[in-house]
Coordinates of C-alpha atoms in Angstrom, one line a residue:
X195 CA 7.1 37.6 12.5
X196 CA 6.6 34.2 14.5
X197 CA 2.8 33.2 13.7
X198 CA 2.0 33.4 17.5
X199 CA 2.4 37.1 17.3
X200 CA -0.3 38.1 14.3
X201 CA -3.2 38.6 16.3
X202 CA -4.8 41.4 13.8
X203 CA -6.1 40.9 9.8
X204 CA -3.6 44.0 9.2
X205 CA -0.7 41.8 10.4
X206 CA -1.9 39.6 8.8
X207 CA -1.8 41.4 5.1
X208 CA 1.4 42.6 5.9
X209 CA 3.1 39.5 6.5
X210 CA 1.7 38.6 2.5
X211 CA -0.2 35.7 3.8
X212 CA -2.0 34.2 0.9
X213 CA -5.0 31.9 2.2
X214 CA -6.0 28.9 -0.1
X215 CA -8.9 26.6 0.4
X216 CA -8.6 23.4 1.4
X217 CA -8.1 21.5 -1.3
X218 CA -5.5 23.6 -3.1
X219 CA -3.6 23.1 0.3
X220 CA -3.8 19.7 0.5
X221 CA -2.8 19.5 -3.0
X222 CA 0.1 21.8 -2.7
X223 CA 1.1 19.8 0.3
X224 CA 1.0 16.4 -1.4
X225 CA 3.1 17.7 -4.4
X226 CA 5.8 18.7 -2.3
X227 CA 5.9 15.4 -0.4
X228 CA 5.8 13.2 -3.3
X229 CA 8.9 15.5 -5.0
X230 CA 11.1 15.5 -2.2
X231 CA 10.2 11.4 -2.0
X232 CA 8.9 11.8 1.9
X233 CA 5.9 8.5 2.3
X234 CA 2.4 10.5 2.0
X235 CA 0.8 8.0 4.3
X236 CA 3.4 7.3 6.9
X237 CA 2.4 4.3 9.1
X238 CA -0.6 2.5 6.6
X239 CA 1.1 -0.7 5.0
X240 CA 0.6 -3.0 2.6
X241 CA -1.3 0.1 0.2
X242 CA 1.9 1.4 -1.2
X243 CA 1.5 0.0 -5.2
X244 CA -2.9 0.2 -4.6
X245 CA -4.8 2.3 -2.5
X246 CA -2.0 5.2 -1.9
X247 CA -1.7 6.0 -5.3
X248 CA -4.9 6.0 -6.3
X249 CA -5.7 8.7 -3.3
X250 CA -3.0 10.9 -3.8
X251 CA -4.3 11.1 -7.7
X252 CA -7.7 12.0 -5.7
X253 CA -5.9 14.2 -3.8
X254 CA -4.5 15.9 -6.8
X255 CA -7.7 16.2 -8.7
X256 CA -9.2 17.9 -5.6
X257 CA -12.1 15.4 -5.0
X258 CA -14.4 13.9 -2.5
X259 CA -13.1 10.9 -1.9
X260 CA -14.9 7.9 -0.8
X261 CA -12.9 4.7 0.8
X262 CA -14.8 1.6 0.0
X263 CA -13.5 -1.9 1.5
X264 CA -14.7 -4.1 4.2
X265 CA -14.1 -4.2 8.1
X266 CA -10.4 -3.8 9.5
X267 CA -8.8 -2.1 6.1
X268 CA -7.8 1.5 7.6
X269 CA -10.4 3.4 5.7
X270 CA -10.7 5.9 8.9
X271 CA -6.8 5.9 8.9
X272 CA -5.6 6.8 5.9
X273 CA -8.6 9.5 6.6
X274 CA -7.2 10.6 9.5
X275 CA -3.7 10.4 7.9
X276 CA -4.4 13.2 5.5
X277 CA -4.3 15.5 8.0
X278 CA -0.7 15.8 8.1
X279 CA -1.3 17.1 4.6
X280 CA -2.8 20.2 5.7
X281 CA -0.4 23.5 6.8
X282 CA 0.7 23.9 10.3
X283 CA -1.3 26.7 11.1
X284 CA -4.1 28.6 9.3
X285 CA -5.5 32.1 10.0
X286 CA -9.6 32.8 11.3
X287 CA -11.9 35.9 12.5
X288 CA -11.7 35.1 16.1
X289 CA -14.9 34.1 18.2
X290 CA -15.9 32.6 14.4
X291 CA -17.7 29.4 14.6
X292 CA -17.7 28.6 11.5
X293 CA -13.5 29.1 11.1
X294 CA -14.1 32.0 8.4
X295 CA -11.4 33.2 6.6
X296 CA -10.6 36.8 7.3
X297 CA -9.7 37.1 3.3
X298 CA -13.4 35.5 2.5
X299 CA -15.6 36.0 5.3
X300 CA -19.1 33.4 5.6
X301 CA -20.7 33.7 8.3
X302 CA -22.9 37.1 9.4
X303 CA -21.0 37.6 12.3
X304 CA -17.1 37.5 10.5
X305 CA -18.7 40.0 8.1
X306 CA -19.8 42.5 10.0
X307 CA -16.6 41.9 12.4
X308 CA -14.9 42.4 9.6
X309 CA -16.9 46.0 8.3
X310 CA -16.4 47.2 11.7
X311 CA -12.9 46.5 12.6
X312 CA -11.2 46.4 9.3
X313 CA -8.0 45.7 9.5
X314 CA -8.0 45.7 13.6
X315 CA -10.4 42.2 13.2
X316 CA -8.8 40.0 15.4
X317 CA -7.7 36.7 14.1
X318 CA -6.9 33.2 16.0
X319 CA -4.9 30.2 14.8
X320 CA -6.0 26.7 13.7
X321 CA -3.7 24.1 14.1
X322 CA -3.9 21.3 12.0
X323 CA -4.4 18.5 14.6
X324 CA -7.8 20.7 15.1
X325 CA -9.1 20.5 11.9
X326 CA -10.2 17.1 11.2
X327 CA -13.8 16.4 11.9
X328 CA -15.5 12.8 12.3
X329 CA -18.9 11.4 12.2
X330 CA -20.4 8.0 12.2
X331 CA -23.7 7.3 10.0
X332 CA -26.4 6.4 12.3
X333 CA -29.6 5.9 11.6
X334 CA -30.5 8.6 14.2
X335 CA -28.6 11.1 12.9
X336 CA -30.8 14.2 11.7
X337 CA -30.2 17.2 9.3
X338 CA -30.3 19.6 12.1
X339 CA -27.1 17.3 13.4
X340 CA -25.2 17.6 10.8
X341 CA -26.3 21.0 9.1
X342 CA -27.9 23.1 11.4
X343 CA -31.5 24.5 12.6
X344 CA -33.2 27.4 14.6
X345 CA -32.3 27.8 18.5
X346 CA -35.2 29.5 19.8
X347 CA -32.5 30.1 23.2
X348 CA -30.6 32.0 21.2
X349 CA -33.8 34.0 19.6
X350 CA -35.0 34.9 22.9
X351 CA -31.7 35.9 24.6
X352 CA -30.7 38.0 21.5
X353 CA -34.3 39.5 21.3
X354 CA -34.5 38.1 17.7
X355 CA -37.4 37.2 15.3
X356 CA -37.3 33.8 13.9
X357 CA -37.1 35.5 10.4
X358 CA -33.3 36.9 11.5
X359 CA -30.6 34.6 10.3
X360 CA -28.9 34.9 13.8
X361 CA -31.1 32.4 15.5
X362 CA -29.9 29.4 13.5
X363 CA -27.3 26.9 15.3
X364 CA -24.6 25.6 12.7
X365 CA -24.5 21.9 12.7
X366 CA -21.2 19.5 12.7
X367 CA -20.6 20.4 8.7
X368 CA -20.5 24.5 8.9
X369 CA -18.5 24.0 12.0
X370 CA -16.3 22.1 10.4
X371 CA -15.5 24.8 7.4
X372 CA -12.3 24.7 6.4
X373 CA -11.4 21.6 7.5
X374 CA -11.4 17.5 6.4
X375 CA -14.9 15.7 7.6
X376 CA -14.8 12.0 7.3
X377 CA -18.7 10.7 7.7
X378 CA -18.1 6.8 8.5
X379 CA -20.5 4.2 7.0
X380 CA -22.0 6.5 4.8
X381 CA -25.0 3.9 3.7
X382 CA -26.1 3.5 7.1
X383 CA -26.9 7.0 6.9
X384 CA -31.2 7.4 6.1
X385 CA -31.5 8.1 2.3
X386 CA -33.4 11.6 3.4
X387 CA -30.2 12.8 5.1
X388 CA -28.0 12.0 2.4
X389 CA -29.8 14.5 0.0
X390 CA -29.3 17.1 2.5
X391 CA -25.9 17.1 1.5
X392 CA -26.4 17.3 -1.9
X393 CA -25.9 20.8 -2.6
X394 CA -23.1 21.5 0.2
X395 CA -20.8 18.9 -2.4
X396 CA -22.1 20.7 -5.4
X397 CA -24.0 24.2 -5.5
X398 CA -22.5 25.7 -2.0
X399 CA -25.3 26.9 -0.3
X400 CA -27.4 24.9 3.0
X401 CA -30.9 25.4 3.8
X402 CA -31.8 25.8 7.8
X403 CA -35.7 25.8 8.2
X404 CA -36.6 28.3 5.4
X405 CA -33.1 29.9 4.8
X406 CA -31.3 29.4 2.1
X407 CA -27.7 30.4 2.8
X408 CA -25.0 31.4 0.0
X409 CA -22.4 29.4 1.9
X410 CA -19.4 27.7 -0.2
X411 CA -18.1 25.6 2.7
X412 CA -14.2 25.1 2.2
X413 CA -14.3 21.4 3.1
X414 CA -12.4 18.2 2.2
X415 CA -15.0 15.5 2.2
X416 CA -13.9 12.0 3.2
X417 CA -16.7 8.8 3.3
X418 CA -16.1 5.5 4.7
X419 CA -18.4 2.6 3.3
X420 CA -18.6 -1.0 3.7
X421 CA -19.3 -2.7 0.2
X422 CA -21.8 -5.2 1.5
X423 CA -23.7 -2.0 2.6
X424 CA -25.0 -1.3 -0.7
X425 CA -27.3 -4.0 -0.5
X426 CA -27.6 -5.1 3.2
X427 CA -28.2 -2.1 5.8
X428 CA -28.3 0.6 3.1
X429 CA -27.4 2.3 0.4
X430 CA -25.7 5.7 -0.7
X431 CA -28.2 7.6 -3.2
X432 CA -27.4 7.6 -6.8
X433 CA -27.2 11.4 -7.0
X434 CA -25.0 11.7 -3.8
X435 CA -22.6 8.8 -4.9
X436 CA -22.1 10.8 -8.6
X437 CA -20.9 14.1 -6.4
X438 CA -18.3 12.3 -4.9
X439 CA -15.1 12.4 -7.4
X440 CA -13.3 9.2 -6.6
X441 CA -14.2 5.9 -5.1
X442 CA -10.8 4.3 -3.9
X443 CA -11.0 0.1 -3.0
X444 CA -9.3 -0.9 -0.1
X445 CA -7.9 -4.4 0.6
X446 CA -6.7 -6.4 3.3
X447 CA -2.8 -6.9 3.6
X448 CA -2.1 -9.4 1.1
X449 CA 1.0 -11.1 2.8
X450 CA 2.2 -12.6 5.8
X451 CA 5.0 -9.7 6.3
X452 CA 2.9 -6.9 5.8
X453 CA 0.1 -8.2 8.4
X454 CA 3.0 -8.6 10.8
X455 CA 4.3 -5.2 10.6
X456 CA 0.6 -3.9 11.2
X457 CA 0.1 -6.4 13.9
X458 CA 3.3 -5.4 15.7
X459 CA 2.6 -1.8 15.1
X460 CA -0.7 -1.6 16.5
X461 CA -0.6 -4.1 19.4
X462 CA -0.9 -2.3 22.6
X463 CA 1.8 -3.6 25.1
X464 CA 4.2 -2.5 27.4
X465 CA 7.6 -3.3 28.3
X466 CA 7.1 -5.5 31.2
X467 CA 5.3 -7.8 28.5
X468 CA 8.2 -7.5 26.0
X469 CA 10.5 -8.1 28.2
X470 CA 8.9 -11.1 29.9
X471 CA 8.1 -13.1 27.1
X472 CA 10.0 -14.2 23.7
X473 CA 7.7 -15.0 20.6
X474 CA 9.2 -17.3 17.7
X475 CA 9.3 -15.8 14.8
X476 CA 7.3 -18.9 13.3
X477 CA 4.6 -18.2 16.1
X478 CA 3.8 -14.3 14.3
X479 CA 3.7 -15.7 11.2
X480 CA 1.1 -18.8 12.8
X481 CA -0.9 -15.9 14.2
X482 CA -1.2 -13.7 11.1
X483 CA -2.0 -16.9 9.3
X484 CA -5.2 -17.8 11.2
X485 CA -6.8 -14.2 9.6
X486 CA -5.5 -15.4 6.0
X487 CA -7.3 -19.2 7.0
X488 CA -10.7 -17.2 7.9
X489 CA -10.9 -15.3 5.1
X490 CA -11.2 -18.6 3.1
X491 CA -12.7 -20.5 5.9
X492 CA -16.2 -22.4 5.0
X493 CA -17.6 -21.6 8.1
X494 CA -17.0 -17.5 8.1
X495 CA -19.1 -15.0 6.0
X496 CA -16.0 -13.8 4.0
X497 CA -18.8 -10.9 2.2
X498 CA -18.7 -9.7 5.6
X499 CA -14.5 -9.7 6.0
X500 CA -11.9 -10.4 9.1
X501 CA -10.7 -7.6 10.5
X502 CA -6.9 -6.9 10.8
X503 CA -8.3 -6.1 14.5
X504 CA -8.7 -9.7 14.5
X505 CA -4.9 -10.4 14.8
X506 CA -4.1 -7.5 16.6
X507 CA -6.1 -7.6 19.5
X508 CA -5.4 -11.8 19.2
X509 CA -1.6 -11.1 19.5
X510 CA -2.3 -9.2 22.7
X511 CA -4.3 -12.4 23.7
X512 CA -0.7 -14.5 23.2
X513 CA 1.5 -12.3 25.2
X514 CA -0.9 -12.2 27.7
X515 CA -1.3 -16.0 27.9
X516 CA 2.0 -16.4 28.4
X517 CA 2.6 -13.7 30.8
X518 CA -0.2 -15.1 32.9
X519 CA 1.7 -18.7 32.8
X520 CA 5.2 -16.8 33.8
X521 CA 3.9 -14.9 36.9
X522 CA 1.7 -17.9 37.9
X523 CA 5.0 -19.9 38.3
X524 CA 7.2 -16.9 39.7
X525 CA 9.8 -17.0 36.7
X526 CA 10.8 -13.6 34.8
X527 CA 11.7 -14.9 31.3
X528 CA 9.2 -17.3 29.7
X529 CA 9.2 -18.6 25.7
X530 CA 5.6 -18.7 23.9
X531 CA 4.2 -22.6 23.1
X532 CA 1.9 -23.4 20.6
X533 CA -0.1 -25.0 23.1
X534 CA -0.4 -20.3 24.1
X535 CA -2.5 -20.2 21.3
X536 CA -5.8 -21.7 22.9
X537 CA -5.4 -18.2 24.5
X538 CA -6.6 -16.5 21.5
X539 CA -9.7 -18.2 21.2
X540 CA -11.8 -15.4 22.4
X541 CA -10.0 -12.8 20.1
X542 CA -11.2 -14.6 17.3
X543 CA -15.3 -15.6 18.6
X544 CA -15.7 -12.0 18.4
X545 CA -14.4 -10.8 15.1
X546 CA -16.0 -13.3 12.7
X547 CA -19.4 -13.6 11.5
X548 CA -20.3 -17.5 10.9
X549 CA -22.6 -18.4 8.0
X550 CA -25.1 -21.6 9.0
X551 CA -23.2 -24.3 8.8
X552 CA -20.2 -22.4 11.6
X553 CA -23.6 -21.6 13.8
X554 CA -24.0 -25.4 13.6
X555 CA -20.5 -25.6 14.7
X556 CA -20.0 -22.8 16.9
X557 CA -17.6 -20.4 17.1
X558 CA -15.0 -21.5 19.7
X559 CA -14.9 -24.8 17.2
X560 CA -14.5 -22.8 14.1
X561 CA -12.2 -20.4 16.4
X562 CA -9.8 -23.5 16.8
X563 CA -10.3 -24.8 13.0
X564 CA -8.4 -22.0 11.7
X565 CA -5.7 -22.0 14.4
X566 CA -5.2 -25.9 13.0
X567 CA -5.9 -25.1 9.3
X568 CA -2.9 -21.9 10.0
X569 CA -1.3 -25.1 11.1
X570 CA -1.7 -27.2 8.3
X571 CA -0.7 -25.0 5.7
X572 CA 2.7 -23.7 7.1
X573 CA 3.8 -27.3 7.9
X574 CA 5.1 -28.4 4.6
X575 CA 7.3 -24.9 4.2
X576 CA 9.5 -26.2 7.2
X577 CA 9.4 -30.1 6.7
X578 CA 9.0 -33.1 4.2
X579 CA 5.1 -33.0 2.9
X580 CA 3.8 -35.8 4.0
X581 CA 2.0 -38.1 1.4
X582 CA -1.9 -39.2 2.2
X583 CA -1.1 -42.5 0.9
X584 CA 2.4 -44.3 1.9
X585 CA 3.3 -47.8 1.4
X586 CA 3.1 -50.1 4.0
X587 CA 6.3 -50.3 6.3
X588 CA 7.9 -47.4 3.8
X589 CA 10.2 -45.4 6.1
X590 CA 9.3 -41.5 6.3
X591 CA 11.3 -38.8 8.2
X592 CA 9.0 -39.1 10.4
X593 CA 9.0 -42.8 10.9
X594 CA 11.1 -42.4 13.8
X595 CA 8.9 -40.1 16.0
X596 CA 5.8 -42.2 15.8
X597 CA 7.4 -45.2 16.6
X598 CA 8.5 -43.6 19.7
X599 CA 5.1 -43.0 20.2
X600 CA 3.8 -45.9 19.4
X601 CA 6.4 -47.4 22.0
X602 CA 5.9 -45.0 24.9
X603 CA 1.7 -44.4 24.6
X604 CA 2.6 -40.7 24.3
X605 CA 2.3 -38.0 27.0
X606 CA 0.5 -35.0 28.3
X607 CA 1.4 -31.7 27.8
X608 CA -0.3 -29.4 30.7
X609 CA -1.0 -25.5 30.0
X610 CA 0.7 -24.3 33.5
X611 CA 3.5 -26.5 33.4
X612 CA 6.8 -24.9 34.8
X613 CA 9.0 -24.3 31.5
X614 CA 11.3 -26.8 33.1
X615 CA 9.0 -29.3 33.0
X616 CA 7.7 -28.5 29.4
X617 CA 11.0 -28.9 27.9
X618 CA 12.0 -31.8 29.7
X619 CA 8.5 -33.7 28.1
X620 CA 10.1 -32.6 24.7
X621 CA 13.5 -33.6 24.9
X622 CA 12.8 -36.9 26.0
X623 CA 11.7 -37.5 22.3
X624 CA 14.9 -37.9 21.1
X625 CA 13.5 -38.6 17.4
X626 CA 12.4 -34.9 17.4
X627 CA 15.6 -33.2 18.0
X628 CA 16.8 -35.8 15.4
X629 CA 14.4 -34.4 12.4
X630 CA 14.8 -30.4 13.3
X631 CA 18.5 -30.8 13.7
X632 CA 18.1 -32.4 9.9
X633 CA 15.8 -29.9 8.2
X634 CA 16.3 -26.8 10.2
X635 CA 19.4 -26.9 11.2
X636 CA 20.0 -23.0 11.5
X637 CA 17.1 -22.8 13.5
X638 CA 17.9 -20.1 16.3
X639 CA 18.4 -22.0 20.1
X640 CA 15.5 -20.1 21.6
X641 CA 13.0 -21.2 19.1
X642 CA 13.5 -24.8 19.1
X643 CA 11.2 -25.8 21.9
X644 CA 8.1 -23.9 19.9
X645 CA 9.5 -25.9 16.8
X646 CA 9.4 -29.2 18.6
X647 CA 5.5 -28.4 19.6
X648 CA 5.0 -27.3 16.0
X649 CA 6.3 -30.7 14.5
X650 CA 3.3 -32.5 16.9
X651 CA 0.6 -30.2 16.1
X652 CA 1.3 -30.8 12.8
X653 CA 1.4 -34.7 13.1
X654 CA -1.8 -34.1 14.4
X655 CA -3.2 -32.2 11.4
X656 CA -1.6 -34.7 9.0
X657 CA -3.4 -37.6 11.0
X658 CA -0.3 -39.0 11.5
X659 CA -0.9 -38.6 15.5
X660 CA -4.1 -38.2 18.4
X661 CA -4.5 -34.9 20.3
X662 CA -7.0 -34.7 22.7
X663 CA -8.0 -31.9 25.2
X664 CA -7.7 -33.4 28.7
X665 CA -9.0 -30.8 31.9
X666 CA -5.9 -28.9 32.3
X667 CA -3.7 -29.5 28.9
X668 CA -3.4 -31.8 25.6
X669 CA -2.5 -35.4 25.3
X670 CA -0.8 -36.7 22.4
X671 CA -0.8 -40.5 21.3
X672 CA -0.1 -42.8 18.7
X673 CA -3.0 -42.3 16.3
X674 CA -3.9 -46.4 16.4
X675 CA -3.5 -46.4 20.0
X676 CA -6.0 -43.6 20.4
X677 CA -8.4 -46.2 17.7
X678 CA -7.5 -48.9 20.1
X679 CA -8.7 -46.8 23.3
X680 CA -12.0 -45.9 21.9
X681 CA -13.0 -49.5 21.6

């Protein structure tokens, strides 16, 4: 029989259906995953030798699991991600709030639904996208919220005493029976609250305003915490953190090419802006590089972390720079510049927390330090490092390129200027086409341009050349010249 088409508990026993809690289902799920070699987490990267194992072993063991790591790490993801852990479909006494089981009734009302009906109790169908229940820690947030309390509505429209169990109103956590309930930034939650749910991990039972109910709540407990929350806004109670079985680390990606993949992943863009502007591969890598550059940065509260949201939501910020420059000269196939990146300025002012000394600074100045410290580093992977000390009239590889410089006073590169005109100002130094055609020669045709732009910037960073914001661009100069200008 199709699963649509049980619709009474005898059905139900006839079919052979064997209900398991939660746990055991999740755990029988994983198992069969990890044998048949399907990913357990489908879609979460850069966890695959850390975090992943050490949650399916949760898994396994049946625990409460709680997800500690800082801002931007998927905690709530891999949360929500265990969802596709739990069976299609699962059986309940219909009109049940509190999803019972038909095999072991809770509630009052699936009990006596039950005694009266037997085996003609009607049941319903949970799917799993239904049973995943989330909550975020709020200092607001009260016991009645979360387990329940006396409606004195329902007392008077049911003619009830205040002494009849009937009157109380379940809360998110008995609603939630049977299913996974993720309770984000767990130490933000008041201390008083947290011993509430003391015995629903533990003994079984909830207390509602003088009742004490036998209720074993089937439930997969998932909490989220920050670790700079133990000692900052809050903290989770000794007694609550030792009834939650594991405590898993989280991390941020820990290379280049796994915070691409999450970038490109999660970016939300459409086709028109796909299809309207190209992106170097060296300009993704640039971009994930700026969050690697923060994390270290002298002016950012690292305690506090960057969030991969930081390079998401800034490699939206790129496209759309670049769109905005296409459609503003009427052109329907742009290349990203470097000069695009000034674009993601505000992406970045937003996501990082600055310790005095970037306050001093301010954020759109430590903003555009780690695009030119992203800068810095990659240089030397693509061309000659260039020595802090040379000898005098020593020729370099780059010798060439300030001379021309030197010569020609330099030029100004505008941030609307048609793409005609931009790669016409970068051809004309010869001396760059010169050193990329020597050191990266297999360089693909459309990515030479940001290349070009990428050898100045760095130039710049090695204080081998000027660059100065003008109104509606940058100007580039010979570095003595610029010297000579100030005086």
């Amino acid at each position: 029989m199709m699963i649509e088409n049980i619709n009474t508990f005898g059905e139900l026993k006839k079919l052979g259906y064997v209900s398991k809690n939660i746990k055991d289902e999740l755990r029988h799920n994983l198992r069969t995953k990890i044998k048949s070699g399907e990913p357990t987490f489908e879609g979460v990267h850069g966890f695959e030798n850390t975090v992943i194992p050490e949650l399916e072993r949760a898994i396994l063991s049946r625990h409460n699991i709680n997800l500690l790591g800082l801002r931007g790490q998927a905690k709530t993801r891999l949360a929500r991600k265990m969802v596709e852990l739990l069976d299609e479909y699962i059986p309940y006494v219909t009109g049940s709030e509190i999803n019972d089981d038909p095999f072991h009734p809770l509630s009052r009302f699936a009990k006596d639904l039950i005694a009266e009906n037997g085996d003609a109790t009607p049941i319903s169908w949970l799917h799993r996208s239904e049973r995943f229940f989330e909550k975020l820690a709020t200092p607001d947030v009260t016991v009645a919220d979360l387990i329940g309390d006396v409606d004195p509505i329902k007392a008077a429209n049911l003619k009830l005493s205040y002494a009849d169990d009937r009157v109380i109103h379940f809360g998110m956590i008995p609603r939630a029976n049977r299913c996974i309930f993720v309770i984000n930034e767990l130490p933000d939650l008041q201390a008083r609250i947290q011993v509430a749910l003391f015995n629903i991990l533990q003994e079984g039972d909830i207390q509602i305003r003088g009742f004490k109910l036998r209720m074993p709540l089937d439930m997969q407990f998932v909490f989220t915490a920050n670790p700079e929350d133990y000692t900052n806004r809050g903290s989770i109670v000794t007694p609550l953190k030792d009834r939650i079985g594991s405590q898993i680390l989280t991390h941020y990606p820990e290379s280049i090419k796994i915070a691409r993949t999450i970038t490109e992943q999660e970016a939300k863009l459409d086709i028109a802006q796909s299809d309207l502007v190209y992106i170097p591969s060296l300009a993704k890598d640039l971009l994930e590089q700026i969050s690697f550059e923060a994390r270290e940065s002298e002016f950012i509260d690292n305690k506090s972390g960057v969030s991969a949201r930081l390079s998401i939501t800034a490699y939206e910020n790129l496209l759309s720079t670049a769109e905005r420059r296409a459609l503003r000269s009427g052109i329907d196939k742009t290349t990203l510049r470097l000069s695009d990146f000034m674009g993601i300025i505000p992406a970045i002012t937003g996501k990082v927390e600055l310790v005095y000394e970037g306050e001093q600074e301010g954020a759109a100045f430590v903003a555009q330090r780690l695009i030119n410290d992203a800068i810095h580093t990659f240089f030397p992977a693509f061309f000659p490092k260039i020595e802090k000390l040379e000898k005098q009239g020593e020729k370099t590889p780059y010798s060439d390129i300030l001379d021309w410089f030197f010569t020609e006073s330099g030029f100004e590169l505008l941030d609307d200027s048609t793409d005609v005109e931009y790669k016409t100002i970068l051809d004309n130094i010869a001396p760059l086409e010169k050193l990329i055609e020597k050191y990266q020669p297999k360089l693909q045709k459309q990515d030479r341009y940001f290349m070009k732009e990428f050898v100045l910037w760095g130039l710049v960073e090695y204080k081998k050349l000027s660059k100065d914001r003008v109104s509606e661009g940058f100007e580039f100069k010979d570095i003595f010249g610029s010297y000579i200008s100030k005086f």
